[in-house]
mmCIF file of C-alpha atoms in Angstrom:
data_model
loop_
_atom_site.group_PDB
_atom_site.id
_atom_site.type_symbol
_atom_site.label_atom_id
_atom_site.label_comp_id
_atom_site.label_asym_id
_atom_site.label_seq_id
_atom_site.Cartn_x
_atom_site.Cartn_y
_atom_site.Cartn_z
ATOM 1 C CA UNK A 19 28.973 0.893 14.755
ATOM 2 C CA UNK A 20 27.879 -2.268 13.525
ATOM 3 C CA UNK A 21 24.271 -3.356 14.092
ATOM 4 C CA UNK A 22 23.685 -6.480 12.542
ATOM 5 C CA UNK A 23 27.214 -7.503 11.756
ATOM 6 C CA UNK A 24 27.347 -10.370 13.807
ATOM 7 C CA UNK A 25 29.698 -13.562 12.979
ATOM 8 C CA UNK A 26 29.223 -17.228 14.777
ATOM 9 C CA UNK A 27 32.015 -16.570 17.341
ATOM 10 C CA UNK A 28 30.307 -13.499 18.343
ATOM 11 C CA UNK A 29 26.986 -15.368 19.142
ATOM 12 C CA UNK A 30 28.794 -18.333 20.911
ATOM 13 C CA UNK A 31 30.787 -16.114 22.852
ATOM 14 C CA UNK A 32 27.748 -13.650 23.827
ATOM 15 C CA UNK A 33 25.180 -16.872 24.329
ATOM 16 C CA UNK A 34 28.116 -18.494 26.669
ATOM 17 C CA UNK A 35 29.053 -15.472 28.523
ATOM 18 C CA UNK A 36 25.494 -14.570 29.396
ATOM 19 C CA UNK A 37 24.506 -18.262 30.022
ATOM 20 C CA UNK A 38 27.270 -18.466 32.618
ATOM 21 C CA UNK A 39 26.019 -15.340 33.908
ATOM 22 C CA UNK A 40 22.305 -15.905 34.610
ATOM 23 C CA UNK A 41 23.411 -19.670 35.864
ATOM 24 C CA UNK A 42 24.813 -17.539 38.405
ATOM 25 C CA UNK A 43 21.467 -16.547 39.650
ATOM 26 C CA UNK A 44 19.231 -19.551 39.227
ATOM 27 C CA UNK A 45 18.012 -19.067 42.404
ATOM 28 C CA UNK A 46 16.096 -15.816 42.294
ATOM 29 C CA UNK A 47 15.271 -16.860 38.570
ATOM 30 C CA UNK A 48 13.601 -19.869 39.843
ATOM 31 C CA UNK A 49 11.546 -17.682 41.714
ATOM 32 C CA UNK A 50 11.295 -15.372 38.455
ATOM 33 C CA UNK A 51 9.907 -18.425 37.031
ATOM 34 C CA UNK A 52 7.077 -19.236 39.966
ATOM 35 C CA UNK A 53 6.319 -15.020 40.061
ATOM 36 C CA UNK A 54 4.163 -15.975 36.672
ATOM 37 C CA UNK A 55 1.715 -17.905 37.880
ATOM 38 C CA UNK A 56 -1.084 -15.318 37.277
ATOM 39 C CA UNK A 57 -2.051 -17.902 34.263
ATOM 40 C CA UNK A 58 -2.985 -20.874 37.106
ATOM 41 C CA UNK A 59 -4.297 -17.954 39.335
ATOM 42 C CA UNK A 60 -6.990 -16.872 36.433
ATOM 43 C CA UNK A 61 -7.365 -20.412 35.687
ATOM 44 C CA UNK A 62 -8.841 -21.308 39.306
ATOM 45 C CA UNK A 63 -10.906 -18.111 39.334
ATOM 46 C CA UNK A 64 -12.414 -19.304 35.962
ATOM 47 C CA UNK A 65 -12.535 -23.247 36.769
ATOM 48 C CA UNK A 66 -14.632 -22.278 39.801
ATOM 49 C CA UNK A 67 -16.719 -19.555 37.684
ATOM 50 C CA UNK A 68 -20.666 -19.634 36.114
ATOM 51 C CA UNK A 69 -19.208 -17.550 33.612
ATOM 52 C CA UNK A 70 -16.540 -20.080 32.396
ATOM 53 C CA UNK A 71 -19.452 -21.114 29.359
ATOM 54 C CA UNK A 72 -18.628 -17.768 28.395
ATOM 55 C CA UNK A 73 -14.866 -18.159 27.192
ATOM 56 C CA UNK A 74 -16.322 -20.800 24.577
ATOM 57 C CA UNK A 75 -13.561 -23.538 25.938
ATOM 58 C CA UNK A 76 -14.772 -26.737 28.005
ATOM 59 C CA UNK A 77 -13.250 -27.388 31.048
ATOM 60 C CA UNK A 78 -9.753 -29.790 29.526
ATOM 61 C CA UNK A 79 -9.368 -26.881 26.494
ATOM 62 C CA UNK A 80 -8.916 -23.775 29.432
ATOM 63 C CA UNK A 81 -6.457 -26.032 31.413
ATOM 64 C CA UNK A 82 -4.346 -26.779 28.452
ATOM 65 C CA UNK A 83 -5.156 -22.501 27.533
ATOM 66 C CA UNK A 84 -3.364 -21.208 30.651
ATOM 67 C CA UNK A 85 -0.523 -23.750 30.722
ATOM 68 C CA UNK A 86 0.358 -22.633 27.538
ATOM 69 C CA UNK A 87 -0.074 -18.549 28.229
ATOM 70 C CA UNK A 88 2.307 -19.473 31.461
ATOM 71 C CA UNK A 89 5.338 -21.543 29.596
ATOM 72 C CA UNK A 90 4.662 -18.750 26.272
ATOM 73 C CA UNK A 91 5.336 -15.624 29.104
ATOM 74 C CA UNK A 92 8.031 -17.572 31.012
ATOM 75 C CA UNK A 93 9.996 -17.549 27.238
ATOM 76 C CA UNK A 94 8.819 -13.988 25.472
ATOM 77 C CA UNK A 95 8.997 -11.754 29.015
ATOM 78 C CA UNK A 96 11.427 -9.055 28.502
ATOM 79 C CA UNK A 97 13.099 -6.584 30.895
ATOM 80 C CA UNK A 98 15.440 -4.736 28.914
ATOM 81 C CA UNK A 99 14.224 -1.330 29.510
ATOM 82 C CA UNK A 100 15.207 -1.967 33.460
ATOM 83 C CA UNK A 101 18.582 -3.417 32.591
ATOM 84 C CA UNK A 102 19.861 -0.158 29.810
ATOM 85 C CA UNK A 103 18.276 2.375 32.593
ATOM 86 C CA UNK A 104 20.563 0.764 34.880
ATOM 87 C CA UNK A 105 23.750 0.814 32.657
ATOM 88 C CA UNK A 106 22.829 4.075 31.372
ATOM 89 C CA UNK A 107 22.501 5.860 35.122
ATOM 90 C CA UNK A 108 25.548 3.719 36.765
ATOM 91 C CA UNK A 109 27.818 4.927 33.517
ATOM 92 C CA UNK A 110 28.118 0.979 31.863
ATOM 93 C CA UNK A 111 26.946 2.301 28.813
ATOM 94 C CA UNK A 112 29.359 4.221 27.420
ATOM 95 C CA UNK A 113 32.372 1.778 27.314
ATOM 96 C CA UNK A 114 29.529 -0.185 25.082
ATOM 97 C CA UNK A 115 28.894 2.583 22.372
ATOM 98 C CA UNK A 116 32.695 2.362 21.823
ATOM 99 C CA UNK A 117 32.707 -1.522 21.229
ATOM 100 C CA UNK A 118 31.825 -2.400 17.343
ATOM 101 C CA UNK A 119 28.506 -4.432 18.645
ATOM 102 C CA UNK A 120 25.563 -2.692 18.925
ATOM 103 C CA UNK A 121 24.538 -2.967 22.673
ATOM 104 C CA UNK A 122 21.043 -4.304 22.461
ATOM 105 C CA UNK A 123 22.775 -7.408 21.051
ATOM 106 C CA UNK A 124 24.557 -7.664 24.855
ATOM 107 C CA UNK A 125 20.712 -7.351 25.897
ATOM 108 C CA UNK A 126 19.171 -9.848 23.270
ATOM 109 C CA UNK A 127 21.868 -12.246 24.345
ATOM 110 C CA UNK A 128 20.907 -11.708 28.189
ATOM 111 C CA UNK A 129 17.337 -12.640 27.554
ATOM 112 C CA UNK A 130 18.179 -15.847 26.154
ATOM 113 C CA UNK A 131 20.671 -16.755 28.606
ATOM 114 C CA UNK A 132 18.009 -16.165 31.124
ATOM 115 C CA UNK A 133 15.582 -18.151 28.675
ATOM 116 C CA UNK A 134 17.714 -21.377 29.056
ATOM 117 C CA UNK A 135 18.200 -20.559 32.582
ATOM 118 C CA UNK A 136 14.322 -20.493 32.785
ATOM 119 C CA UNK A 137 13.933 -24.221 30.682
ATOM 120 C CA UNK A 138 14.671 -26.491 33.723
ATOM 121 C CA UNK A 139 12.262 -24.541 36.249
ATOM 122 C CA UNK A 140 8.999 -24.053 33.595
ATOM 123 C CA UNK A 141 9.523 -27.726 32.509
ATOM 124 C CA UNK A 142 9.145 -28.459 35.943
ATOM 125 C CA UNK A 143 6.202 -26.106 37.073
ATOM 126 C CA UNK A 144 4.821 -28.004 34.038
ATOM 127 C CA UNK A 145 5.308 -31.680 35.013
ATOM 128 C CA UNK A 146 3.351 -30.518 38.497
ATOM 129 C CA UNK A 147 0.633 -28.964 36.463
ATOM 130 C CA UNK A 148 0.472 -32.179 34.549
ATOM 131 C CA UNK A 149 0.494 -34.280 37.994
ATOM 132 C CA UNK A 150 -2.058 -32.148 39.426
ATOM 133 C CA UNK A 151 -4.442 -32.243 36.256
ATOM 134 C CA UNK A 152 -3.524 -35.748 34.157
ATOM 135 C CA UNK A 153 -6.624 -34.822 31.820
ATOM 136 C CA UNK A 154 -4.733 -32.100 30.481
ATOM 137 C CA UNK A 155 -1.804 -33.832 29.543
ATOM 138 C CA UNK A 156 -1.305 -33.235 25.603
ATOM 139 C CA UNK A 157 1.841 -33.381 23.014
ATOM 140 C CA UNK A 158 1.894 -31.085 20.472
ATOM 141 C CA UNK A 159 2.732 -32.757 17.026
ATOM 142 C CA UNK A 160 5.995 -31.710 15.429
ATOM 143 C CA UNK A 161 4.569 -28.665 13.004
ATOM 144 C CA UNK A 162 2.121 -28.006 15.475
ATOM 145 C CA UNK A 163 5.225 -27.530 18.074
ATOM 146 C CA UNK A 164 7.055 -25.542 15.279
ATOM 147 C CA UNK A 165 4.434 -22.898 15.128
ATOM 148 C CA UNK A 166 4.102 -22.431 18.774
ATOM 149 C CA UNK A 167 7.699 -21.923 19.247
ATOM 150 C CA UNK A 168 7.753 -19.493 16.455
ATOM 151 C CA UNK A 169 5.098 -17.576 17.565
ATOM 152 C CA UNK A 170 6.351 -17.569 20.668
ATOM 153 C CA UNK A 171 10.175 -16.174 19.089
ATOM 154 C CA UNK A 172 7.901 -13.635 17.271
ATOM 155 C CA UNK A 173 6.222 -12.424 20.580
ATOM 156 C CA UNK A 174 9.778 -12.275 22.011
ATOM 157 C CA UNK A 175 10.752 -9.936 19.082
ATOM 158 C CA UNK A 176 7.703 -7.592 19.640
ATOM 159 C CA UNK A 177 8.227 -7.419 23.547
ATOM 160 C CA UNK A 178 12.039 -6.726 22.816
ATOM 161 C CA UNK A 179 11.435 -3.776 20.192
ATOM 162 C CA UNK A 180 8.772 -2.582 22.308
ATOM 163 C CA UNK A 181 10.975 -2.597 25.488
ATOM 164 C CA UNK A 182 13.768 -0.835 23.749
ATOM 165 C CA UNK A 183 11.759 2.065 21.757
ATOM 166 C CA UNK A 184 11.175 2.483 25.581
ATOM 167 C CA UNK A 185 14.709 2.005 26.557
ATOM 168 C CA UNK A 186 15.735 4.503 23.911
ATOM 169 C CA UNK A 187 14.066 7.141 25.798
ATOM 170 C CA UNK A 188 16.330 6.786 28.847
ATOM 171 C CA UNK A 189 18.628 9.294 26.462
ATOM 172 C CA UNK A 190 16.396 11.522 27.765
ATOM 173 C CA UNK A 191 15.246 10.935 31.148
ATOM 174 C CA UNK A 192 16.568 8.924 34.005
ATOM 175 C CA UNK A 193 13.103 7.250 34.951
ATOM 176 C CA UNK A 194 12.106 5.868 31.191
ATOM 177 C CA UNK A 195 11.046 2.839 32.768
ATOM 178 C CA UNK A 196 8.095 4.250 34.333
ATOM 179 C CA UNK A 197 6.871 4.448 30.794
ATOM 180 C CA UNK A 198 7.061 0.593 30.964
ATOM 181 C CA UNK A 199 4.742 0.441 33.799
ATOM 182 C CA UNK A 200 2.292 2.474 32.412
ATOM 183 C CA UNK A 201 1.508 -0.152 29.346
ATOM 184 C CA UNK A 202 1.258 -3.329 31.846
ATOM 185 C CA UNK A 203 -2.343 -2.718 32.477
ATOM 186 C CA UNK A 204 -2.996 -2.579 29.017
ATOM 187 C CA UNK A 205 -0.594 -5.501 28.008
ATOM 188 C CA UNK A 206 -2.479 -7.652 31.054
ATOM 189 C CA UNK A 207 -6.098 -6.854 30.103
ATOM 190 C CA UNK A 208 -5.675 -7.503 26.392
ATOM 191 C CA UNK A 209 -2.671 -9.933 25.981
ATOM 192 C CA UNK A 210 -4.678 -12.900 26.642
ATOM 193 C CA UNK A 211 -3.306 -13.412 31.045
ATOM 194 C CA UNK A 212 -6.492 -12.946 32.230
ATOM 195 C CA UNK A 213 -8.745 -15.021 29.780
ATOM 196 C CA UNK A 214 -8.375 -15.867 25.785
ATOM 197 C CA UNK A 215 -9.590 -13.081 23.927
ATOM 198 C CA UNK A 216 -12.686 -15.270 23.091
ATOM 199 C CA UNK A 217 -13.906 -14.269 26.370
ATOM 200 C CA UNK A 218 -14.186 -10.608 25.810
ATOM 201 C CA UNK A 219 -17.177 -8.482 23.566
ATOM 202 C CA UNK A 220 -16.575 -8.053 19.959
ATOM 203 C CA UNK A 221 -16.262 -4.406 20.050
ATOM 204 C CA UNK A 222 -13.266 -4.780 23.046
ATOM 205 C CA UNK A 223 -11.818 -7.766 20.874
ATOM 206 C CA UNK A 224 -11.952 -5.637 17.795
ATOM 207 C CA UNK A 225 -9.773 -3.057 19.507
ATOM 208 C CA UNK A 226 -7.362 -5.546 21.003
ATOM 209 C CA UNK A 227 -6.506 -6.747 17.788
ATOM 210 C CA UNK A 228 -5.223 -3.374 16.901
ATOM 211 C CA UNK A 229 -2.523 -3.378 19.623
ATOM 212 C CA UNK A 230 0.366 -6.261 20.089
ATOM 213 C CA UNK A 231 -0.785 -6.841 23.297
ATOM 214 C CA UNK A 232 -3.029 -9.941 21.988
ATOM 215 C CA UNK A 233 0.364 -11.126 19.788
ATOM 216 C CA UNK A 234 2.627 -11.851 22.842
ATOM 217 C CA UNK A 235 0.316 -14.285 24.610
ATOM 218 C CA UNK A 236 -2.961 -14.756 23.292
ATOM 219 C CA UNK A 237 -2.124 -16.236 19.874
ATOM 220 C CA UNK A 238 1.111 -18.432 20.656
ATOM 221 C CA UNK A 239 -0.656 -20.131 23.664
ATOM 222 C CA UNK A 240 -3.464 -20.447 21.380
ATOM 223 C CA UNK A 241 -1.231 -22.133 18.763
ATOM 224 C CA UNK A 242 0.688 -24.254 21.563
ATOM 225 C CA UNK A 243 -2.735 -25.462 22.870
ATOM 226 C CA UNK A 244 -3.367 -26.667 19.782
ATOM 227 C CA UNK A 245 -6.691 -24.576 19.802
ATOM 228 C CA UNK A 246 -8.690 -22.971 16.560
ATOM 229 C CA UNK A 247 -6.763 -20.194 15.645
ATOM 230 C CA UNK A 248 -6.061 -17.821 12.164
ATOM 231 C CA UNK A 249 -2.239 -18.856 11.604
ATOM 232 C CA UNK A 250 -2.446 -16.234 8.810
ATOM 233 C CA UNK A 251 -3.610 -13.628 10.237
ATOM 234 C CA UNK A 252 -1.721 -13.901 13.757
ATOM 235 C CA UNK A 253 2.010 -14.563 12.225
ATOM 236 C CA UNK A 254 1.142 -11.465 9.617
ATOM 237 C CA UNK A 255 0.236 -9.369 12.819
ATOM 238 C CA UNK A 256 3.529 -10.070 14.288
ATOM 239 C CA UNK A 257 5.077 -9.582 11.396
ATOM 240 C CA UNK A 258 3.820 -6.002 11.144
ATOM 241 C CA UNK A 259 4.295 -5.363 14.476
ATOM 242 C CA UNK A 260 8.146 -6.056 14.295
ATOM 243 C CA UNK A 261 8.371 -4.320 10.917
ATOM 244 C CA UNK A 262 6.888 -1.333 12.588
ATOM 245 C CA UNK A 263 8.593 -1.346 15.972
ATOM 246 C CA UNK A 264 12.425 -2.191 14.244
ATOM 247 C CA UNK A 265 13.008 0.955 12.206
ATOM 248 C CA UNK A 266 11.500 3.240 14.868
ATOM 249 C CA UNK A 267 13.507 1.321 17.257
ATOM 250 C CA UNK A 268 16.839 2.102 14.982
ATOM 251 C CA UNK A 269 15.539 5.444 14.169
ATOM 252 C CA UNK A 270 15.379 7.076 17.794
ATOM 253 C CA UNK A 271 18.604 5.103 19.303
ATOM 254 C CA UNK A 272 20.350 6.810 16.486
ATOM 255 C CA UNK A 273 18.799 10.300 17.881
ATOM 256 C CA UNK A 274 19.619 9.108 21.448
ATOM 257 C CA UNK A 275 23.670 8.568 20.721
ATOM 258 C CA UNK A 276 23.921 11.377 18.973
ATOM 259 C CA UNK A 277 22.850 13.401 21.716
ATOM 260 C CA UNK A 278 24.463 11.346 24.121
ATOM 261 C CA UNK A 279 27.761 12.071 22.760
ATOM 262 C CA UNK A 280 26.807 15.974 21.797
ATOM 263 C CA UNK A 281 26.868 15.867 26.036
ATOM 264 C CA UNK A 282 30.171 14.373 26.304
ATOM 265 C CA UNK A 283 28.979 10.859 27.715
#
């Protein structure tokens, strides 16, 4: 089974075919898209807060902030683990372990297909934002644009991996997912959803830091905002992260086929 062997026919065709697909469903992914406004929720609750001296950004800075942690989480949220528990239960998956393409490409493909589904809608939640508060109306320059949307990629990758070590473990139980759920309180208290890191106490920051919660929103809305903010030391996190998360990723899906097929499936 190949894993990485993918040619440029292979991408259009996946890319197409899942485009096509989500475009079928633009509807409830427009409301997908309006479901993540927790970022303008936390930004009222902070504009109209004594505590907003506390997050160390003035009033334009935290507007610009939460715009950017809403369009980074419309593009790097992931749902993978929902969609293979689903295949795995209703018997999709094993016509795909016979195909030569590794199945979490189908997924990977599916996310971005839902990503260009999600481009018209976020643009447009945007342009109201930007309507609603002109002050905060900014263009990031080229490199500066670059880096956000890399970041953002990055945060993608982690979320994916992350997802599917999850996903992997559906191999062994029918309800993986509720593994998934577990890590959303962590993931919204220290991914940046609430408030930028800034606005929590060293010691809390200093343990965020150790997690990739802060990775998937915190520093590429940072970076889109054009804000202070250690390029270094955020893209090497990332980096780690996904070097960490791929192998193990690779390493337990093997385990999970290989008892998948020692059952028969």
């Amino acid at each position: 089974m190949r894993i990485f062997g993918l040619n440029r026919r292979i991408i259009r065709v996946l890319l197409g075919s899942q485009y096509a697909h989500m475009l079928e469903y633009r509807a409830e992914i427009a409301l997908w898209a309006l479901s993540g406004v927790l970022p303008f929720i936390m930004l009222s609750v902070w504009s109209g807060s004594d505590a907003r001296s506390g997050l160390g950004l003035d009033g334009v800075a935290l507007d610009r902030y939460f715009l950017s942690a809403f369009l980074v989480r419309q593009f790097s949220v992931v749902w993978v683990v929902y969609a293979f528990e689903e295949d795995a239960l209703l018997g999709r998956l094993s016509p795909y372990l016979l195909q030569p393409l590794h199945p979490l490409w189908r997924y990977v493909a599916a996310h971005l297909g839902e990503q260009l589904t999600r481009l018209p809608f976020a643009a447009l939640i945007a342009a109201v934002f930007f309507v609603v508060q002109p002050q905060a109306f900014w263009l990031p320059s080229l490199g500066g644009f670059f880096m956000a949307w890399l970041a953002t990629w990055m945060a993608f990758a982690i979320a994916f991996l992350f997802q599917s070590l999850i996903a992997a473990l559906c191999f062994w139980s029918e309800k993986a997912s509720a593994l998934e759920r577990l890590q959303f309180i962590p993931f919204v208290f220290f991914s940046g959803l609430l408030a930028p890191l800034t606005a929590f106490p060293p010691a809390v920051r200093a343990v965020a830091q150790w997690t990739p919660f802060p990775y998937l929103i915190d520093f590429p809305a940072r970076v889109l905002a054009g804000q202070p903010v250690d390029l270094i030391a955020g893209f090497g996190a990332q980096l780690a992260w996904i070097a960490l998360l791929l192998p193990l990723v690779l390493l337990l899906w093997w385990a999970g086929v290989r008892r998948y097929s020692a059952m028969g499936a």
